[in-house]
Short mmCIF file of C-alpha atoms in Angstrom, two decimals:
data_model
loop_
_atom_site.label_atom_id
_atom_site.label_comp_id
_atom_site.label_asym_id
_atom_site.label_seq_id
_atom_site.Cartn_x
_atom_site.Cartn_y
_atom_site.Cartn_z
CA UNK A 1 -14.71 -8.15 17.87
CA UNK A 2 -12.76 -10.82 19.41
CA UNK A 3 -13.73 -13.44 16.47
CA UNK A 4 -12.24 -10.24 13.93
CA UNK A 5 -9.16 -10.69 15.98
CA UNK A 6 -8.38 -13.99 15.90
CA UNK A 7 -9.61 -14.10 12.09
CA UNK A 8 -6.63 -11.08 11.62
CA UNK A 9 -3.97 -13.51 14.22
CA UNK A 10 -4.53 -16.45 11.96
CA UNK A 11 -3.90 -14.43 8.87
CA UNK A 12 -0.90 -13.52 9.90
CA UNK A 13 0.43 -16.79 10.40
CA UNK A 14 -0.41 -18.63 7.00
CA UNK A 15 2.39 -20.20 5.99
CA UNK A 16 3.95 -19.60 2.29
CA UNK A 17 2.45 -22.97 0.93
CA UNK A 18 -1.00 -20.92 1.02
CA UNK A 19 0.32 -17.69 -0.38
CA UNK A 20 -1.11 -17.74 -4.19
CA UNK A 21 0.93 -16.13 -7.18
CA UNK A 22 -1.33 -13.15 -8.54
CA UNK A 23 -0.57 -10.00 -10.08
CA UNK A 24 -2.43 -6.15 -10.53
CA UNK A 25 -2.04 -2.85 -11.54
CA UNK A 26 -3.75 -0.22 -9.92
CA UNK A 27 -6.88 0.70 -10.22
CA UNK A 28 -7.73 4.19 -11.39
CA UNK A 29 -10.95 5.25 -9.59
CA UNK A 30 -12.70 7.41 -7.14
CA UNK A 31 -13.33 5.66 -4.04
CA UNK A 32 -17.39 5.47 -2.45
CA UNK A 33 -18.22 7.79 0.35
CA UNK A 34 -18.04 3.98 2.80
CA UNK A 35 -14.48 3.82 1.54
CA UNK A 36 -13.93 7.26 2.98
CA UNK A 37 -15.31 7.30 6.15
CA UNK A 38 -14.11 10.23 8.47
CA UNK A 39 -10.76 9.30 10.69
CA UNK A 40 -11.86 7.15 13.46
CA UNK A 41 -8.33 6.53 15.90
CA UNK A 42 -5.73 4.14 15.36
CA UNK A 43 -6.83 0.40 14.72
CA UNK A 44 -6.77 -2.59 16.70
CA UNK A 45 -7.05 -5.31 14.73
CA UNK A 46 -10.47 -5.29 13.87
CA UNK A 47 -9.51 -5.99 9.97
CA UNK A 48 -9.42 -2.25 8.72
CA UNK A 49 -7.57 -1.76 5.50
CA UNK A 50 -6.35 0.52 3.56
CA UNK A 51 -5.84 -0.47 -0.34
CA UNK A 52 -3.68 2.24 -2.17
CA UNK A 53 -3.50 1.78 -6.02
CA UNK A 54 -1.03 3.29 -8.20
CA UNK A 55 -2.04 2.98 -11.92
CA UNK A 56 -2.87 6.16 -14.11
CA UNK A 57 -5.13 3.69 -16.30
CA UNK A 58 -8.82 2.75 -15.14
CA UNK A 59 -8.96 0.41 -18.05
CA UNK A 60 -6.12 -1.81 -17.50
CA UNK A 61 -5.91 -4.83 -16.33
CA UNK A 62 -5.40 -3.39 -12.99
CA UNK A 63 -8.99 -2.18 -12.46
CA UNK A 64 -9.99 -6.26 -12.61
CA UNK A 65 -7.51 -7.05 -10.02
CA UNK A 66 -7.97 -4.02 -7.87
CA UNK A 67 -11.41 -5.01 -7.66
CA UNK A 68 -10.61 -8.81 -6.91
CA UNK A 69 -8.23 -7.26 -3.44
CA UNK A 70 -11.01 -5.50 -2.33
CA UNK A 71 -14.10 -8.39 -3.12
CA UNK A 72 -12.06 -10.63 -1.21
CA UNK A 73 -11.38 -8.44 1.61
CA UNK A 74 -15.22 -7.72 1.72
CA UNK A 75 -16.14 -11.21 1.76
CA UNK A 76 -13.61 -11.85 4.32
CA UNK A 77 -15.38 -8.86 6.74
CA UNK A 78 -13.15 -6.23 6.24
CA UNK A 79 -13.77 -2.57 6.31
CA UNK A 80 -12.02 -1.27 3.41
CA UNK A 81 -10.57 2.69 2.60
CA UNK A 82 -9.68 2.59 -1.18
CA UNK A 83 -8.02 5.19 -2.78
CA UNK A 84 -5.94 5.53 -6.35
CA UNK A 85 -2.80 8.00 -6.18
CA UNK A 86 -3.66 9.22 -9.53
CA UNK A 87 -7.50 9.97 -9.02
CA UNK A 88 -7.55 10.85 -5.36
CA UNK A 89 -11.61 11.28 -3.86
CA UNK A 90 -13.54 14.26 -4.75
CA UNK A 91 -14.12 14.93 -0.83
CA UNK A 92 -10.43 15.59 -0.07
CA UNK A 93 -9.73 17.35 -3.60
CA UNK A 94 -9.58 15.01 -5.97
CA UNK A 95 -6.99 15.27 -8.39
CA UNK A 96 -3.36 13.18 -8.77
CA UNK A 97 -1.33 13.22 -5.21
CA UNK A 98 1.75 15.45 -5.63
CA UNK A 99 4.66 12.99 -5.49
CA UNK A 100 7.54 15.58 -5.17
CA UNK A 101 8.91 16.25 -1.92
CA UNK A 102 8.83 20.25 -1.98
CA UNK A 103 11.79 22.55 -0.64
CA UNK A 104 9.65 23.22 1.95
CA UNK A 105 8.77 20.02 3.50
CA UNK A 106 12.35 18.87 3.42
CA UNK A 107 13.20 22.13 5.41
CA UNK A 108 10.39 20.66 7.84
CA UNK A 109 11.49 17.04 7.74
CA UNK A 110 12.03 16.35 11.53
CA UNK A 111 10.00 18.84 13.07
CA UNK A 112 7.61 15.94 14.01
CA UNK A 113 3.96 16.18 13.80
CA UNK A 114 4.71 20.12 12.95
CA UNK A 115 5.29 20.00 9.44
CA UNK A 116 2.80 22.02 7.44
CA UNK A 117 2.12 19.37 4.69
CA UNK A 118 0.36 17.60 7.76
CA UNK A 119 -2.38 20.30 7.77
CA UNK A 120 -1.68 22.21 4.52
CA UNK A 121 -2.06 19.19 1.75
CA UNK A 122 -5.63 17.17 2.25
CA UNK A 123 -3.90 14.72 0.19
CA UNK A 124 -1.39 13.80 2.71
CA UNK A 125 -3.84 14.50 5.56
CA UNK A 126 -6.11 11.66 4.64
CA UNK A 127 -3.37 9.29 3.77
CA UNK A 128 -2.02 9.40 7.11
CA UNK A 129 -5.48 9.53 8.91
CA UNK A 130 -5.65 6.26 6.70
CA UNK A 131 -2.95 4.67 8.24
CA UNK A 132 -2.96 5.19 11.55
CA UNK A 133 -6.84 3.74 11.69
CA UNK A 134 -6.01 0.83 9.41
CA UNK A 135 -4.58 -2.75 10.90
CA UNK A 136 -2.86 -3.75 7.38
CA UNK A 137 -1.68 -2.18 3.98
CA UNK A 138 -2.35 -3.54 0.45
CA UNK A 139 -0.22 -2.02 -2.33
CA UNK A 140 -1.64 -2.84 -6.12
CA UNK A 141 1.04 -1.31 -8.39
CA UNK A 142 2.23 -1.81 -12.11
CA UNK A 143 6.39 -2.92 -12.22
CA UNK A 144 8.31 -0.14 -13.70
CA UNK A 145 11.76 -0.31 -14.42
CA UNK A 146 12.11 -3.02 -12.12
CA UNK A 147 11.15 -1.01 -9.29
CA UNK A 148 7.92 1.09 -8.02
CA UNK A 149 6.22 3.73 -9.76
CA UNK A 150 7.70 7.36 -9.39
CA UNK A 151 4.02 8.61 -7.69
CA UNK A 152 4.13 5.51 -5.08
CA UNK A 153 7.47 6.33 -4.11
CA UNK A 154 6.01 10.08 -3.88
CA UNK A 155 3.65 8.57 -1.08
CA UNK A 156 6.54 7.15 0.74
CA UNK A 157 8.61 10.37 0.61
CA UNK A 158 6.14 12.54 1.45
CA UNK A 159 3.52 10.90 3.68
CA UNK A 160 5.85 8.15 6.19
CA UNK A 161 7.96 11.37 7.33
CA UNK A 162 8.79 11.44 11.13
CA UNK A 163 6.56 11.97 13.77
CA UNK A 164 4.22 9.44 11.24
CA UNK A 165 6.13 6.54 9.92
CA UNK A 166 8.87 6.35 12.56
CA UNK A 167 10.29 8.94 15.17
CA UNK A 168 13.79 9.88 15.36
CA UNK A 169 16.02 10.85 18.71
CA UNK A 170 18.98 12.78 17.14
CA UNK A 171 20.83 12.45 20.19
CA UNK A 172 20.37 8.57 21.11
CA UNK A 173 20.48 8.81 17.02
CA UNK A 174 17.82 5.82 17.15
CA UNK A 175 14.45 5.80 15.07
CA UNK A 176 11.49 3.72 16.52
CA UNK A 177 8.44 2.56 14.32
CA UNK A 178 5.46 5.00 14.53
CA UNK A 179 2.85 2.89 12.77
CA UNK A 180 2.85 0.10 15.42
CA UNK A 181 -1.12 -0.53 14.57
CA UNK A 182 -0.23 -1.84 11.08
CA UNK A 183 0.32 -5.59 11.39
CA UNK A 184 -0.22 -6.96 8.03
CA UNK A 185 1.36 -5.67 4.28
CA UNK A 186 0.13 -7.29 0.96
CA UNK A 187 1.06 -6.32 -2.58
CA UNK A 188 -0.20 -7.43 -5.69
CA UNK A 189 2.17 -6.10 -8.22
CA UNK A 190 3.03 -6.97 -12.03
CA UNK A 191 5.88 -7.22 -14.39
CA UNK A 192 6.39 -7.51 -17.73
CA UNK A 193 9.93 -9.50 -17.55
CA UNK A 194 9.74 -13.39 -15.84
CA UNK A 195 10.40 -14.25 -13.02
CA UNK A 196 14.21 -14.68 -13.85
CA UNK A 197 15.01 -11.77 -15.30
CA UNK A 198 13.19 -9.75 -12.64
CA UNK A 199 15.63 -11.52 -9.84
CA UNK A 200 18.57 -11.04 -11.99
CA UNK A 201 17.79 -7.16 -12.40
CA UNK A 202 17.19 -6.96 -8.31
CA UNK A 203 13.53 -6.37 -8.20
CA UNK A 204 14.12 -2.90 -6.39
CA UNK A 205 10.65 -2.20 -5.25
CA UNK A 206 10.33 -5.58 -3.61
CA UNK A 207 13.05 -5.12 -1.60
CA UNK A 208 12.14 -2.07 -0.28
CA UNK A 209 8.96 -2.64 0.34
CA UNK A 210 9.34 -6.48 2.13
CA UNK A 211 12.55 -5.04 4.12
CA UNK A 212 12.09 -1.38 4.94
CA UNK A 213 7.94 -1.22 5.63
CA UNK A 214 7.91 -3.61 8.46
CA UNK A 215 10.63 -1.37 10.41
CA UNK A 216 7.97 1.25 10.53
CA UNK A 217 5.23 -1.46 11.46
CA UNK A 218 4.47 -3.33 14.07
CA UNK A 219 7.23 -6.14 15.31
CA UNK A 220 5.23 -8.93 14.14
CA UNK A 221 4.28 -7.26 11.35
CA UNK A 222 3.90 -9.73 8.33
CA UNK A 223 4.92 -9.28 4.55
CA UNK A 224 2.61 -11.04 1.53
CA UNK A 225 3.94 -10.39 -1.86
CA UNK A 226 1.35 -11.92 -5.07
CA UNK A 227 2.70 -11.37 -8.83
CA UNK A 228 2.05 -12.26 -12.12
CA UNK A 229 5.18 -12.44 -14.39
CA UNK A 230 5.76 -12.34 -18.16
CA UNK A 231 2.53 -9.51 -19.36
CA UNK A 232 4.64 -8.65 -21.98
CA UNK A 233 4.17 -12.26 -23.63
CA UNK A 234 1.85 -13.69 -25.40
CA UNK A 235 -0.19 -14.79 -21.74
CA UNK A 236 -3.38 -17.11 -22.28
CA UNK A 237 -6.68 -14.99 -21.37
CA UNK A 238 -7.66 -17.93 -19.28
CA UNK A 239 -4.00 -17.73 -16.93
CA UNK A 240 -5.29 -13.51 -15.89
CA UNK A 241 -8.90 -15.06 -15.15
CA UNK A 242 -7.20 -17.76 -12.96
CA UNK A 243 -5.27 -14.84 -11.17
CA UNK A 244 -8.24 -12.82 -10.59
CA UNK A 245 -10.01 -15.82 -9.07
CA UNK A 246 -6.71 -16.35 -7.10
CA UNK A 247 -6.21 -13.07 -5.83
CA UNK A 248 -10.07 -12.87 -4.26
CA UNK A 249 -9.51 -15.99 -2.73
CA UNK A 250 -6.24 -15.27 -1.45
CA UNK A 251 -7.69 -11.46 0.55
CA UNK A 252 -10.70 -13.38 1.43
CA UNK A 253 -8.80 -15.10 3.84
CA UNK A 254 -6.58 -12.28 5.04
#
């Protein structure tokens, strides 16, 4: 246990020389019963991760690359809980994850660790058993619009609600982080524009994602963001292969 931790520590602290460039989709695909191991208490740093994919398309090129994240997080000793938002596991439902905040659970919104989605929706059940045992986060997600797809955001909205993602005192009117076990965030995302014209247009979901996240995680929590620009052009065959090579190496290290 104590070589895990140190392994995790010294992830952390890799500087942005060794960060590669990589990009993914998600992978569309329902996860093996060791990816789904029952809820087993909040993490502490003994490399636990949970992957969450976000691509409607198992054939894409986002099923190589989802694969490559989770090879290299294997090879690297790490337990892994996979899941895809559109194809959630067969023990918890299956099915696509319901994106849309309801009237209901907006009604609920601060009564913390009382709402009924909590217990009502499997769905959200599991994803938030998921992250409080996990130690780090891996988002693989297609670029839409410059920003994150509609069912990721879904996940945000409707799973990182108070009393889970942070807690709120209405009368100090001060949140603090409730997901102080995650250290680590990774995303392997893809866009179609370069790298220029992504910047230009704001690149939303980064922003979010590398500015809001960690103020639910832990302090030190650390932000690694791998794309692949340009799939839109005419991209060499041999350029993807590098960045699936890339991207194993890259989580086998995490």
């Amino acid at each position: 246990l104590a070589q895990r931790m140190v392994a995790a520590s010294a992830a952390c602290t890799r500087t942005a020389a060794q960060r590669s460039m990589v990009s993914a989709f998600a992978l569309v695909r329902v996860p093996s019963a060791n990816r789904q191991a029952p809820f087993s208490g909040r993490a502490m740093s003994t490399g636990k991760v949970f992957l969450v994919c976000s691509n409607p398309i198992g054939e894409s090129f986002s099923n190589a690359i989802a694969d490559s994240v989770e090879n290299g997080l294997t090879k690297g000793g790490k337990e892994v809980r996979r899941i895809n938002l559109y194809q959630m596991p067969n023990e918890i439902g299956g099915g696509q994850f319901e994106p849309l905040l309801s009237f209901q659970e907006r009604k609920e919104y601060f009564n913390e660790n009382e709402q009924t989605v909590l217990k009502a929706d499997p769905h959200v059940k599991y994803i938030v058993q998921s992250l409080r045992w996990c130690d780090s986060v891996v988002l693989v997600y297609p670029t839409w619009w410059f920003n994150i797809p509609a069912i990721l955001k879904g996940f945000f909205d409707r799973c990182f609600i108070p009393g889970v993602g942070f807690r709120y005192d209405p009368v100090a009117q001060k949140r603090d982080t409730g997901l102080k076990n995650i250290e680590k965030v990774g995303t392997v995302t893809t866009y179609g524009f370069t790298e220029e014209e992504v910047t230009k247009a704001g690149d939303a979901g980064r922003v979010m994602i590398a500015g809001a996240l960690p103020m639910l995680f832990s302090p030190t929590c650390k932000v690694e963001w791998n794309a692949l620009y340009g799939m839109q052009g005419a991209q060499p065959k041999e350029v993807r292969t590098k960045f699936l090579a890339d991207i194993e190496a890259t989580y086998s290290k995490w």
